PDB file of C-alpha atoms in Angstrom:
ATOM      1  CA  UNK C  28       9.535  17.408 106.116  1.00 53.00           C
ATOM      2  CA  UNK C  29       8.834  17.067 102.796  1.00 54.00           C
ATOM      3  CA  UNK C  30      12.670  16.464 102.099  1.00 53.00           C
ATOM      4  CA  UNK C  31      12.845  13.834 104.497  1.00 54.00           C
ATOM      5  CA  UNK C  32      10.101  12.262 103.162  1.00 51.00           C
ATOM      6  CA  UNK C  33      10.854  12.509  99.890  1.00 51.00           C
ATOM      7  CA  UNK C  34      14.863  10.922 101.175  1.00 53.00           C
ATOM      8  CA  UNK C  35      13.425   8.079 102.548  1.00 54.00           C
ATOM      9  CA  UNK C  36      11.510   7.481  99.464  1.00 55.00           C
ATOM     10  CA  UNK C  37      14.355   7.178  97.641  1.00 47.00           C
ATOM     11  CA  UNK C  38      15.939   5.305  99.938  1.00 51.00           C
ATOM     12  CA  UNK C  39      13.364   2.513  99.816  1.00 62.00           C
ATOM     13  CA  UNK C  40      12.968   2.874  95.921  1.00 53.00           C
ATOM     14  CA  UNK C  41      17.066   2.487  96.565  1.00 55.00           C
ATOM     15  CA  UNK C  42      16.720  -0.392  98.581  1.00 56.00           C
ATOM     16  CA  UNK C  43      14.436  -2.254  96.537  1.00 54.00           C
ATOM     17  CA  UNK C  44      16.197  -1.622  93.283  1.00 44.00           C
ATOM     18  CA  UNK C  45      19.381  -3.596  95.190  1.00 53.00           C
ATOM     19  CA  UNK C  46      17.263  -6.587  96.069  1.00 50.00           C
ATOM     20  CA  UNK C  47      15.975  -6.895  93.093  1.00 51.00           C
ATOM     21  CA  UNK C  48      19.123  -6.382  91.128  1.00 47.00           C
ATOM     22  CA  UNK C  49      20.997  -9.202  93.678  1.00 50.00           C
ATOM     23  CA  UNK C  50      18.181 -11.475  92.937  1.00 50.00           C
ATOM     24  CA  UNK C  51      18.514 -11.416  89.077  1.00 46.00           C
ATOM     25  CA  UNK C  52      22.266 -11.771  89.672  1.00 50.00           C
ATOM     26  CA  UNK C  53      21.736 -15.111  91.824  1.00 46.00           C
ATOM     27  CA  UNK C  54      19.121 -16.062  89.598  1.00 49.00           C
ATOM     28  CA  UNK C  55      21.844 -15.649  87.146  1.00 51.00           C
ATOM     29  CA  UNK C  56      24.587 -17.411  89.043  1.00 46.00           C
ATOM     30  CA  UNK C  57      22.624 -20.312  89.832  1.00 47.00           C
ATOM     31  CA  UNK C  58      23.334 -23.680  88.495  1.00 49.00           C
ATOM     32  CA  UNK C  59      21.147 -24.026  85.119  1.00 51.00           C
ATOM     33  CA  UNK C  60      18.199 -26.567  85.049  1.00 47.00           C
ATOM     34  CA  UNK C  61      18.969 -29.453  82.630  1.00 50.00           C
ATOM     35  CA  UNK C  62      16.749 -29.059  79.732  1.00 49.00           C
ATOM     36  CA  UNK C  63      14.080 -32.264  80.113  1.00 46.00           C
ATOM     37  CA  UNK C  64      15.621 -35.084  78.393  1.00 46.00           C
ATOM     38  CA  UNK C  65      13.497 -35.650  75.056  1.00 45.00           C
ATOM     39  CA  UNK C  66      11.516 -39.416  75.009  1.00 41.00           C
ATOM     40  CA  UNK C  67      12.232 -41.538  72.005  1.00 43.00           C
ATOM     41  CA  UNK C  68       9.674 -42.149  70.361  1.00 43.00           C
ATOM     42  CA  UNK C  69       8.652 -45.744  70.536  1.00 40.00           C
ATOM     43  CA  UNK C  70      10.763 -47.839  67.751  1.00 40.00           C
ATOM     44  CA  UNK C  71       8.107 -49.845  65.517  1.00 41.00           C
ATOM     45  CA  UNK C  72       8.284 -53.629  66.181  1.00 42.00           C
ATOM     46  CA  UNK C  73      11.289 -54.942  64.278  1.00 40.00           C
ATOM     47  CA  UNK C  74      10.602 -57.220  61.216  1.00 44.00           C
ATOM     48  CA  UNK C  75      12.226 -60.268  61.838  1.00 51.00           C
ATOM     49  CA  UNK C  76      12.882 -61.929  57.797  1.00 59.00           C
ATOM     50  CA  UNK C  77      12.882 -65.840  58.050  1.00 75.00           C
ATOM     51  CA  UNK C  78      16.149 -67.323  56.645  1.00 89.00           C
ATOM     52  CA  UNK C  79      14.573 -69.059  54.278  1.00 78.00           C
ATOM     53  CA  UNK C  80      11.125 -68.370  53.424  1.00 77.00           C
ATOM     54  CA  UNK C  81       8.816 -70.802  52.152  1.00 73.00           C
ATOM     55  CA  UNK C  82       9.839 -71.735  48.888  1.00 82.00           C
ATOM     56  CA  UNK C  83       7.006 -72.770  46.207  1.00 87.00           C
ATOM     57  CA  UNK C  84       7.114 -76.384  44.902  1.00 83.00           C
ATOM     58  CA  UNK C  85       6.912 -76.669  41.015  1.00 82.00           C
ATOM     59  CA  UNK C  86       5.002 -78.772  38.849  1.00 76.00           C
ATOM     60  CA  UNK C  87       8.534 -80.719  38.316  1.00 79.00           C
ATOM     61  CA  UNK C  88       8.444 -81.173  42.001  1.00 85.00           C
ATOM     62  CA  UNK C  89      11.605 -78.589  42.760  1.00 91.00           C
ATOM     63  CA  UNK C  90      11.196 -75.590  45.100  1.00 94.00           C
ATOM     64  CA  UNK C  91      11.234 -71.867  43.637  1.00 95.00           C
ATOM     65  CA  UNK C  92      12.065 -68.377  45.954  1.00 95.00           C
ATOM     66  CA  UNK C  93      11.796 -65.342  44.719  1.00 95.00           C
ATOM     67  CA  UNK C  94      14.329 -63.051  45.605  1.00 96.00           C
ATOM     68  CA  UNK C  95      14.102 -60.154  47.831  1.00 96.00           C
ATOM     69  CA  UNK C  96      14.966 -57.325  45.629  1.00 97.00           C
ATOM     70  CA  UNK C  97      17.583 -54.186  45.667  1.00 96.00           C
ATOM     71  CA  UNK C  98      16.456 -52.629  42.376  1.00 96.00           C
ATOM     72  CA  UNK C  99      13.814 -53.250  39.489  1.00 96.00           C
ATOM     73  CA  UNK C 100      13.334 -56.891  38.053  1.00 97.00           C
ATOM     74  CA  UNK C 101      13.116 -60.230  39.117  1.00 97.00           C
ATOM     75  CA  UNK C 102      15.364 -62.970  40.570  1.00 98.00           C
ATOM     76  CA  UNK C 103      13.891 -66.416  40.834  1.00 97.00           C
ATOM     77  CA  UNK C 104      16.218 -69.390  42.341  1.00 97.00           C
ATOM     78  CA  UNK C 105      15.343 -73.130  41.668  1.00 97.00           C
ATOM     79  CA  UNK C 106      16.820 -75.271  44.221  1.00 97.00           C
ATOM     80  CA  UNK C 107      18.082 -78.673  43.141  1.00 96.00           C
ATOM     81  CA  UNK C 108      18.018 -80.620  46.478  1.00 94.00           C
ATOM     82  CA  UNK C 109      15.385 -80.840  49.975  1.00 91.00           C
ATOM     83  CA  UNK C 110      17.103 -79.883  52.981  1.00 92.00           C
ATOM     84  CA  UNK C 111      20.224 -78.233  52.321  1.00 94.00           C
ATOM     85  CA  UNK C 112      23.672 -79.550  54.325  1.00 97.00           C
ATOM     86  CA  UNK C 113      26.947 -77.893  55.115  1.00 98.00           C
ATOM     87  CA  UNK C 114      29.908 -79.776  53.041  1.00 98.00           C
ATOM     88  CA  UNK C 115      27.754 -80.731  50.351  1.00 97.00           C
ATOM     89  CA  UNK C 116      27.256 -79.906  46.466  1.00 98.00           C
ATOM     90  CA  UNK C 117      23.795 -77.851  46.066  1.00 98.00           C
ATOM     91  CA  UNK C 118      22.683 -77.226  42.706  1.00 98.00           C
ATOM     92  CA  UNK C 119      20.181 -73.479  41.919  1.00 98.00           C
ATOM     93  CA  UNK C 120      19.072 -72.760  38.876  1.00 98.00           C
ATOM     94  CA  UNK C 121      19.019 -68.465  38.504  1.00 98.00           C
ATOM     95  CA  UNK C 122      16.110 -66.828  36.424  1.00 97.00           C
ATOM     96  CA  UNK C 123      17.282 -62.480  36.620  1.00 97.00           C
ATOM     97  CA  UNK C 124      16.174 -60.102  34.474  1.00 96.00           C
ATOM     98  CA  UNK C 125      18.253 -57.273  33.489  1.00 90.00           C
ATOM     99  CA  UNK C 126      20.300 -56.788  30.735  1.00 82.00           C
ATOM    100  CA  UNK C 127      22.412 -58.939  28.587  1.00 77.00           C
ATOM    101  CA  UNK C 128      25.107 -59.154  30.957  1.00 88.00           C
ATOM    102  CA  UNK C 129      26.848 -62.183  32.461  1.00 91.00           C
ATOM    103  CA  UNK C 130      25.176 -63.661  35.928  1.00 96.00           C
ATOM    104  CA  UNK C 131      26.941 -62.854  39.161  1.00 97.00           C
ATOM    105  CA  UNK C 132      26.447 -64.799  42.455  1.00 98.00           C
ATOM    106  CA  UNK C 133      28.034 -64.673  45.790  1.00 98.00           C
ATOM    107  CA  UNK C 134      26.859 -66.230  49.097  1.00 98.00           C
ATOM    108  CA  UNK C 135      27.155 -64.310  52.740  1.00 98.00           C
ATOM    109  CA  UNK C 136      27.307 -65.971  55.927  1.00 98.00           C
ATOM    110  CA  UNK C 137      25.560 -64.510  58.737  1.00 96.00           C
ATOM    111  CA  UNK C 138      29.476 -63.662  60.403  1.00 97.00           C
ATOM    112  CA  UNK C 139      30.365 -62.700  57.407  1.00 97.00           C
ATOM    113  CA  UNK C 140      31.997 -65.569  55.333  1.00 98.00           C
ATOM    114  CA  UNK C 141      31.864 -65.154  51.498  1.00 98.00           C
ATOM    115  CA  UNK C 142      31.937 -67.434  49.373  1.00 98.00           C
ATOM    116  CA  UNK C 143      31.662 -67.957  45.144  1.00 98.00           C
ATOM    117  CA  UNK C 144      29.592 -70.646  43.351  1.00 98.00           C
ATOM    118  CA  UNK C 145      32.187 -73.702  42.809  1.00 98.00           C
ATOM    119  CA  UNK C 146      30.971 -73.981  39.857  1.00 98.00           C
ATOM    120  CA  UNK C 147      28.592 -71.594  37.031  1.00 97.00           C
ATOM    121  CA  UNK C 148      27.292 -69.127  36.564  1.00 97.00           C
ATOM    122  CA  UNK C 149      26.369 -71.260  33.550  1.00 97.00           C
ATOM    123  CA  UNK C 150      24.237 -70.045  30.657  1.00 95.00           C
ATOM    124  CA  UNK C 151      21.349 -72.459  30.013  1.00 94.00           C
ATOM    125  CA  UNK C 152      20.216 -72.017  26.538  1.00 89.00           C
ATOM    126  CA  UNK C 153      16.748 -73.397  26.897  1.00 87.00           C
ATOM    127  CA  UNK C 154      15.170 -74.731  29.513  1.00 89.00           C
ATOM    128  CA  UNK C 155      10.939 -75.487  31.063  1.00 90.00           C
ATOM    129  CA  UNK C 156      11.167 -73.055  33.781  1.00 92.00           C
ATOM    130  CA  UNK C 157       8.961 -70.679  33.138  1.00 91.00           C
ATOM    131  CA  UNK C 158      10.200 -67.665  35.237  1.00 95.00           C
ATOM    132  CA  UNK C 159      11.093 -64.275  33.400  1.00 95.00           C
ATOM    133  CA  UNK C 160      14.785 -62.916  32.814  1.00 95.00           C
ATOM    134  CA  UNK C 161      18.093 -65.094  31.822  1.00 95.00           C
ATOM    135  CA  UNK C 162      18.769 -68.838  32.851  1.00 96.00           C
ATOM    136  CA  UNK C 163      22.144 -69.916  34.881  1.00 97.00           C
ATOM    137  CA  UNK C 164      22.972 -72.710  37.046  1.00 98.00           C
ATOM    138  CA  UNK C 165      25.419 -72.965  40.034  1.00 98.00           C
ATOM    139  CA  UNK C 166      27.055 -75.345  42.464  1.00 98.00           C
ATOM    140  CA  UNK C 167      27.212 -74.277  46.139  1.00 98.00           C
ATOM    141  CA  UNK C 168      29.217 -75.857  48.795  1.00 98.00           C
ATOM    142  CA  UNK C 169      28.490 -73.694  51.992  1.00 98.00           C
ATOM    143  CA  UNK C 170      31.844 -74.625  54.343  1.00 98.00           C
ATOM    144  CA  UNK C 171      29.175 -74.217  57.407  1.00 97.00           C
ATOM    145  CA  UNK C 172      25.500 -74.653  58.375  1.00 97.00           C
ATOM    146  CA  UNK C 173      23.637 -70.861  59.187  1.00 97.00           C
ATOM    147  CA  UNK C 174      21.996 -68.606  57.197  1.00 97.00           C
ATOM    148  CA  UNK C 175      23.417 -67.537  53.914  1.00 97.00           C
ATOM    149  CA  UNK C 176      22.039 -64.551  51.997  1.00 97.00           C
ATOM    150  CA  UNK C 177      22.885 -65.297  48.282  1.00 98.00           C
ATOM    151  CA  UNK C 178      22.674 -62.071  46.032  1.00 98.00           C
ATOM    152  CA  UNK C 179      22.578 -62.720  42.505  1.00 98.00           C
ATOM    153  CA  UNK C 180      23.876 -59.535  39.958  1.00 97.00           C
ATOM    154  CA  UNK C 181      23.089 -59.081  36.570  1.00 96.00           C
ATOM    155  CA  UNK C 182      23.745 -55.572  35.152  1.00 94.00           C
ATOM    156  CA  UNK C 183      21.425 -52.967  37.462  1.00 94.00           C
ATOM    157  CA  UNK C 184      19.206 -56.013  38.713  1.00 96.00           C
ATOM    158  CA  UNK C 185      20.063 -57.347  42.451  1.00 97.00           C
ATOM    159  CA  UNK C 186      18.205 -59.302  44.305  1.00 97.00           C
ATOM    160  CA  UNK C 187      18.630 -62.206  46.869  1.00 97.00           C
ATOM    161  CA  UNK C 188      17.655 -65.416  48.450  1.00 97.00           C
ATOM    162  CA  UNK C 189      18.433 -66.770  52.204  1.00 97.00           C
ATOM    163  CA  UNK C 190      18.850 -70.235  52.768  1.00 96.00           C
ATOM    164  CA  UNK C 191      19.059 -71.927  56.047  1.00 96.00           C
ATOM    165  CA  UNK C 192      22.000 -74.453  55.662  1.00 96.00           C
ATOM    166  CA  UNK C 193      21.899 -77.270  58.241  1.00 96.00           C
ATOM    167  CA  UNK C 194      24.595 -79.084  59.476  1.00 97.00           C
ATOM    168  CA  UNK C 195      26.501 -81.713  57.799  1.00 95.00           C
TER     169      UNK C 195
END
């Protein structure tokens, strides 16, 4: 008796060791959960910079922006006219620090057009403005009204100005 006994035991301990061992083995075959998909986290409210921002009037009754900068100094534009039109000479007077290198200035529409200063960068060897860095003037004739970013260069100092051009 006790053989049969002891038999059966190990046919249930038998028995059970197969169901468990085909469980893990469907377990195993099954299709595999998709791992939750992670939540962004929430993107911070965009900062939305004005074409052109509100420009300081001067004592001499023209309007000043200072420039958004890339690296350290100072860019300072003084604009020459009120509302500024497409197809149309526009005079800005540069103040940039930096070193004694020459004055670079391009203008970027916002699809992309470039364009040069038609005339300048010219040197101004003295001048009332009292903003720090070098003095230069340029002539502008933006093709189309939009916003133009105009970066100035001089040496390591880069900064920039945008300036909503209106139609002609």
């Amino acid at each position: 008796m006790e053989a049969n006994t002891a038999s059966k035991r190990c046919y249930e301990f038998s028995a059970t060791l197969t169901a468990i061992l085909m469980i893990a083995s469907l377990v195993g075959c099954a299709a595999p959960t998709p791992a939750p998909t992670p939540t962004p986290p929430p993107s911070p409210t965009a900062t939305v910079v004005a074409c052109q921002p509100s420009p300081i009037q001067t004592s001499s009754g023209f309007d000043e922006i200072e420039g958004s900068m890339h690296s350290d100094g100072t860019v300072w534009a003084l604009l020459f006219f009120g509302a500024a039109h497409a197809e149309e000479e526009l005079k800005i007077v540069w103040r940039v620090t930096g070193t004694d290198e020459e004055l670079v200035v391009e203008a970027r529409h916002e699809d992309g057009t470039l364009v040069s200063p038609i005339w300048g960068p010219e040197a101004h060897e003295s001048s009332s403005w009292n903003r720090p860095g070098g003095e230069w003037g340029t002539g502008f004739n933006f093709p189309k009204p939009g916003c133009w970013t105009l970066t100035a260069t001089r040496g390591t100092t880069i900064g920039e100005i945008r300036l909503d051009i209106l139609a002609p």
